[in-house]
Short mmCIF file of C-alpha atoms in Angstrom, two decimals:
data_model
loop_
_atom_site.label_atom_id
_atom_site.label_comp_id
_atom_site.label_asym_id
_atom_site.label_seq_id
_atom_site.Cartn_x
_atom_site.Cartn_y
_atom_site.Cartn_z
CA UNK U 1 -7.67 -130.21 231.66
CA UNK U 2 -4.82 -127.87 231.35
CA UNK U 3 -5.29 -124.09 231.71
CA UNK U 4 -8.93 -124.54 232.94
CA UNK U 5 -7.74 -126.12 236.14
CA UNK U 6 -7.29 -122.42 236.87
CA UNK U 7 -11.24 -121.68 236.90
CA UNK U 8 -10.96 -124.26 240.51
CA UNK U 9 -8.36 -122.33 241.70
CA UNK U 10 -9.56 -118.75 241.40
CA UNK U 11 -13.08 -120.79 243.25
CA UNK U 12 -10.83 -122.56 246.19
CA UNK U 13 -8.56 -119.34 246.70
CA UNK U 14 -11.68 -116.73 246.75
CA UNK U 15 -13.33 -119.52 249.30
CA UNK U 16 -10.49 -118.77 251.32
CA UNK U 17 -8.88 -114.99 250.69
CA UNK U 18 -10.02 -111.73 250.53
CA UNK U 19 -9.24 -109.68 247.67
CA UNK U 20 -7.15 -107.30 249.88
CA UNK U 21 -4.99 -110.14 251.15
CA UNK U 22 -1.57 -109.16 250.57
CA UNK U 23 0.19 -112.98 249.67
CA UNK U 24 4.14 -113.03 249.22
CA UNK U 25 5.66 -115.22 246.25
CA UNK U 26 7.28 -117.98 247.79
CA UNK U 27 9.28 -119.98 244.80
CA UNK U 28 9.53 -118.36 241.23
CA UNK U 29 7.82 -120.56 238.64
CA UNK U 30 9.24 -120.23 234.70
CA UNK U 31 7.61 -122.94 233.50
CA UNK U 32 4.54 -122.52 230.38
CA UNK U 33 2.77 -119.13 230.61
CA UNK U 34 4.19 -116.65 233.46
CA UNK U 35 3.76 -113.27 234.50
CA UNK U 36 7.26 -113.22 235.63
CA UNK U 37 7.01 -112.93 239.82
CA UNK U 38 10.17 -113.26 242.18
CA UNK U 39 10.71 -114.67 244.65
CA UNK U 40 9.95 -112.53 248.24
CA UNK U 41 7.69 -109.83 245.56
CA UNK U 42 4.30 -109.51 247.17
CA UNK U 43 0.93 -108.38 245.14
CA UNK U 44 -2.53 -108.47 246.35
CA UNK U 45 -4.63 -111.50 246.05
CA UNK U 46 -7.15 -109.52 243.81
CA UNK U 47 -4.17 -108.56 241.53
CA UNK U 48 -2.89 -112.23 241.85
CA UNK U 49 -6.41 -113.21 240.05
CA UNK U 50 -5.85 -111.38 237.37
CA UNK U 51 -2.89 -112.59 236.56
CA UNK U 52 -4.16 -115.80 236.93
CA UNK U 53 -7.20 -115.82 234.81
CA UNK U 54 -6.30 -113.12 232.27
CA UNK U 55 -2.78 -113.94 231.03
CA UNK U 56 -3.51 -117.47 232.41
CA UNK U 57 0.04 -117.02 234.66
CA UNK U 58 1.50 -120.32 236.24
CA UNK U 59 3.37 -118.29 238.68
CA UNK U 60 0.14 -116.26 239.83
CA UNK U 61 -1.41 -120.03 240.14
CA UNK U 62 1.68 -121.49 242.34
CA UNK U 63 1.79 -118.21 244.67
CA UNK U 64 -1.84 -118.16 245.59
CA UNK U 65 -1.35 -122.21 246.33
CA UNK U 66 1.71 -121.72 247.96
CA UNK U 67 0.16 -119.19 250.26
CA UNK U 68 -3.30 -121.42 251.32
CA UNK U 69 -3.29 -122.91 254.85
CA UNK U 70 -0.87 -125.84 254.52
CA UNK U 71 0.68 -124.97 251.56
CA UNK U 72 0.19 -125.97 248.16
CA UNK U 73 -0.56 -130.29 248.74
CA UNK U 74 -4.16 -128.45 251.03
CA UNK U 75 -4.54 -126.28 248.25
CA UNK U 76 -4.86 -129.49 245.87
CA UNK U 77 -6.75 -131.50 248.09
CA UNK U 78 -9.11 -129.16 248.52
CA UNK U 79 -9.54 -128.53 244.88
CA UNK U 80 -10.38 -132.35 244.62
CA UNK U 81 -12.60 -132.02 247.69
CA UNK U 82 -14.63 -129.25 245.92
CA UNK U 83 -14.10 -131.65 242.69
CA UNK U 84 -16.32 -134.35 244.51
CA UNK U 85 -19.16 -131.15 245.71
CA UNK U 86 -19.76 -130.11 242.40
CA UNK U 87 -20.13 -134.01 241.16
CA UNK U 88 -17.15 -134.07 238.85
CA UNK U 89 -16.96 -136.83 238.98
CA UNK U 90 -14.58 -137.66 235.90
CA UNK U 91 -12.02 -134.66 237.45
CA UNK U 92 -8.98 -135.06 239.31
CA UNK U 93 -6.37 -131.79 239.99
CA UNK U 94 -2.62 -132.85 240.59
CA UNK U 95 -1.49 -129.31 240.98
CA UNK U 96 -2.89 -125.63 240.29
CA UNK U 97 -1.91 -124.58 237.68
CA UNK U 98 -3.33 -127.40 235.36
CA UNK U 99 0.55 -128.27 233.97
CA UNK U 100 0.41 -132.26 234.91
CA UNK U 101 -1.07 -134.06 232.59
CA UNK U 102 -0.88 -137.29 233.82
CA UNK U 103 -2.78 -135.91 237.27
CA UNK U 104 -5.23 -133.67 236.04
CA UNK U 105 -7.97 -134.02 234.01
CA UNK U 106 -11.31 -133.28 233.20
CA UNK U 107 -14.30 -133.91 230.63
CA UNK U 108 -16.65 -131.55 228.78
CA UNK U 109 -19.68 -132.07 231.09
CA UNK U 110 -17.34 -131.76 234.07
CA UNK U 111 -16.27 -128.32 232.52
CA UNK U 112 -19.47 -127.21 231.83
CA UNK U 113 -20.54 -128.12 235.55
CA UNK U 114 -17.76 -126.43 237.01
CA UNK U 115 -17.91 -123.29 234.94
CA UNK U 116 -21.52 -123.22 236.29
CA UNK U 117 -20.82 -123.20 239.87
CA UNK U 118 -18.06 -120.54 239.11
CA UNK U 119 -20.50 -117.41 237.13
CA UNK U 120 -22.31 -117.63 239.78
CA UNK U 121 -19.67 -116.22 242.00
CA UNK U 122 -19.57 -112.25 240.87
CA UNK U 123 -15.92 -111.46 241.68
CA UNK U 124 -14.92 -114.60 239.34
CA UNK U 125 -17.01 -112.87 236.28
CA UNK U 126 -15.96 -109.53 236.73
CA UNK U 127 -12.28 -110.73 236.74
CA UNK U 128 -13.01 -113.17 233.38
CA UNK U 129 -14.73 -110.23 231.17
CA UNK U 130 -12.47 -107.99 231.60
CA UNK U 131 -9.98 -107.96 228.78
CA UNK U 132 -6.83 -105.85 229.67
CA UNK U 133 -5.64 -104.90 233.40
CA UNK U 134 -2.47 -103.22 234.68
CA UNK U 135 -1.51 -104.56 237.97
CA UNK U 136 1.30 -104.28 240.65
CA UNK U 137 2.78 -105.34 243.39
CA UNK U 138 2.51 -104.03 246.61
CA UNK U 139 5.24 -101.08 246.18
CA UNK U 140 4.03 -100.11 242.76
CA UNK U 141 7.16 -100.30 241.28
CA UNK U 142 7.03 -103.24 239.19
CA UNK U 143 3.87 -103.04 236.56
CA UNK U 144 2.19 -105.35 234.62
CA UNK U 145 0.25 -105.13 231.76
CA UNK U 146 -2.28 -108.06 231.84
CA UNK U 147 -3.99 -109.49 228.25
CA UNK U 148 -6.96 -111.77 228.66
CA UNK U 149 -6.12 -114.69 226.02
CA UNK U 150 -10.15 -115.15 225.32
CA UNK U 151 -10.51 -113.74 221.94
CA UNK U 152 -14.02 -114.39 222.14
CA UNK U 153 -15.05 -111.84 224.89
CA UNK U 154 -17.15 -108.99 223.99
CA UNK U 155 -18.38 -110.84 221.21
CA UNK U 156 -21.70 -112.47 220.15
CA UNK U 157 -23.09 -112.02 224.29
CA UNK U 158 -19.78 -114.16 225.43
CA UNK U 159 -18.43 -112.65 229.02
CA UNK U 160 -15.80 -115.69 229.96
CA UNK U 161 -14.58 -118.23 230.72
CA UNK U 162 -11.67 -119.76 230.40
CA UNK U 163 -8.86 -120.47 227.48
CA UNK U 164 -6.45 -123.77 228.35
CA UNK U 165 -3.84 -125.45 226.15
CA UNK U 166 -1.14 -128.32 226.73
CA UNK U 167 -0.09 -130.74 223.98
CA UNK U 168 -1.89 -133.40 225.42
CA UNK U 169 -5.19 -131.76 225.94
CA UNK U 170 -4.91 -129.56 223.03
CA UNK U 171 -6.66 -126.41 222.47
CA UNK U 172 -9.45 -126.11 225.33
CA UNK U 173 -12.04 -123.20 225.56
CA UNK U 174 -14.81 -122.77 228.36
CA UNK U 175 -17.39 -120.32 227.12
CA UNK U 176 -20.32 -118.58 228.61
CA UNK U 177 -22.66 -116.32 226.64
CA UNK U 178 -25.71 -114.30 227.71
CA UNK U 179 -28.57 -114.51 225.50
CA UNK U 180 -32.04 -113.31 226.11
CA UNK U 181 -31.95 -113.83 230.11
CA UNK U 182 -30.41 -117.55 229.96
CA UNK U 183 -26.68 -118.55 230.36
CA UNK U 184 -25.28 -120.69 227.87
CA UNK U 185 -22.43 -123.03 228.35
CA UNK U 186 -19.98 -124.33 225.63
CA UNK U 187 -16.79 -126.36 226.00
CA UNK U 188 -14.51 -127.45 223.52
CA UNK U 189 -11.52 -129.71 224.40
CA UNK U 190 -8.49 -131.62 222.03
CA UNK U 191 -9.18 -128.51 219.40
CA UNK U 192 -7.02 -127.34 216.86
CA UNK U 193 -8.89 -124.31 216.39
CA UNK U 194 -10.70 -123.62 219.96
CA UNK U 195 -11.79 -120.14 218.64
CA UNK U 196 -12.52 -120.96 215.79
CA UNK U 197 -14.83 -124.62 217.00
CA UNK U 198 -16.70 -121.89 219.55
CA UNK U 199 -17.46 -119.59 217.10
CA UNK U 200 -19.11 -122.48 215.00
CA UNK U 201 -21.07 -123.81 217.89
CA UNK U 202 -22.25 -119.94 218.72
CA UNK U 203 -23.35 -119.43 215.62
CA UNK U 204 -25.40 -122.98 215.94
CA UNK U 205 -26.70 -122.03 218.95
CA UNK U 206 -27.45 -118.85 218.46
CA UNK U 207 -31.50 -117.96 218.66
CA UNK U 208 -31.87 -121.77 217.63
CA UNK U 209 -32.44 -123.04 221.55
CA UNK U 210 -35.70 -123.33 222.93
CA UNK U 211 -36.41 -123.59 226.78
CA UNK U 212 -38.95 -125.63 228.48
CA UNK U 213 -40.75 -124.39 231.17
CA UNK U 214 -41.08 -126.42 234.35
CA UNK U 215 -44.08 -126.42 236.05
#
């Protein structure tokens, strides 16, 4: 599932936090994509989101575990827990920062369902279309200058969601586009060209849906 693991993170932590929380780096993490936090640095939990869904940092994804009631092994559980609420039922989360990829994983449907439950929450969209942010820590002094990897956004009605990428799940892309009222939902997984794939299916999709009414 790699990097989208983070889309039931940002969900479990904003269950939990509120954006003003102030949450203290426990353990530095170096591994895959970081923002670079040490150890003892402390940075709002707002600020902690955008580092974890715009750069897609491992580090922002361990500190906002690390700091959940319990520690990092409730954080998990309670991903799986919300796994099981939102029927995933072919999902399992091993950690939060979707690195293990013997323990986590995922399917397109169970994507698609998850990045369903998480537009709805208004916080999580603002966060996922925006595409550059400067954050610090508490004290200001150390600055950083956040990218969101979706290349997509702003383009063709897309607003999110999520980019993910680890040799065993390949190039993954969660996508959600606006068009004419309705929300539509594409996921592309084991890609070699997630961009690219999207961009194909958009242009499929694109004013060629039509939408039953039920009465």
């Amino acid at each position: 599932s790699a990097s989208t693991t983070k889309i039931m993170t940002a969900l479990v932590s904003l269950e939990h936090f509120k954006l003003s929380n102030i949450l203290t780096v426990k353990s530095a993490k170096s591994e895959g994509a970081v923002l670079g936090l040490k150890q003892g640095e402390k940075m709002t939990f707002e600020n902690l989101l955008y580092a974890l869904l715009l750069p897609s940092a491992n580090d922002a994804a361990l500190a906002i575990s690390e700091n959940y009631p319990g520690g990092e092994k409730a954080f998990i559980n309670k991903m799986n827990e919300n796994a099981k609420k939102f029927n995933l039922f072919n999902t399992h989360y091993q950690d939060s920062a979707g690195l293990l990829d013997d323990g986590d994983y995922t399917t397109p449907i169970d994507l698609a369902r998850l990045a369903s439950v998480a537009i709805k929450n208004s916080e999580f969209v603002k966060i996922i279309s925006t595409k550059n942010k400067i954050i610090t820590d508490i004290t200001g002094q150390n600055i950083y200058n956040l990218s969101n990897l979706n290349k997509l956004l702003g383009t063709n009605g897309v607003y999110g969601v999520k980019t993910g990428y680890t040799e065993e799940a390949g190039q993954v892309l969660v996508t959600s586009k606006l068009e004419n009222g309705h929300t539509i939902i594409l996921v592309v997984m084991l890609s070699n060209d997630r961009f690219l794939d999207t961009e194909r299916l958009l242009n499929l999709v694109t004013g060629n849906i039509n939408y039953l009414s039920i009465r």
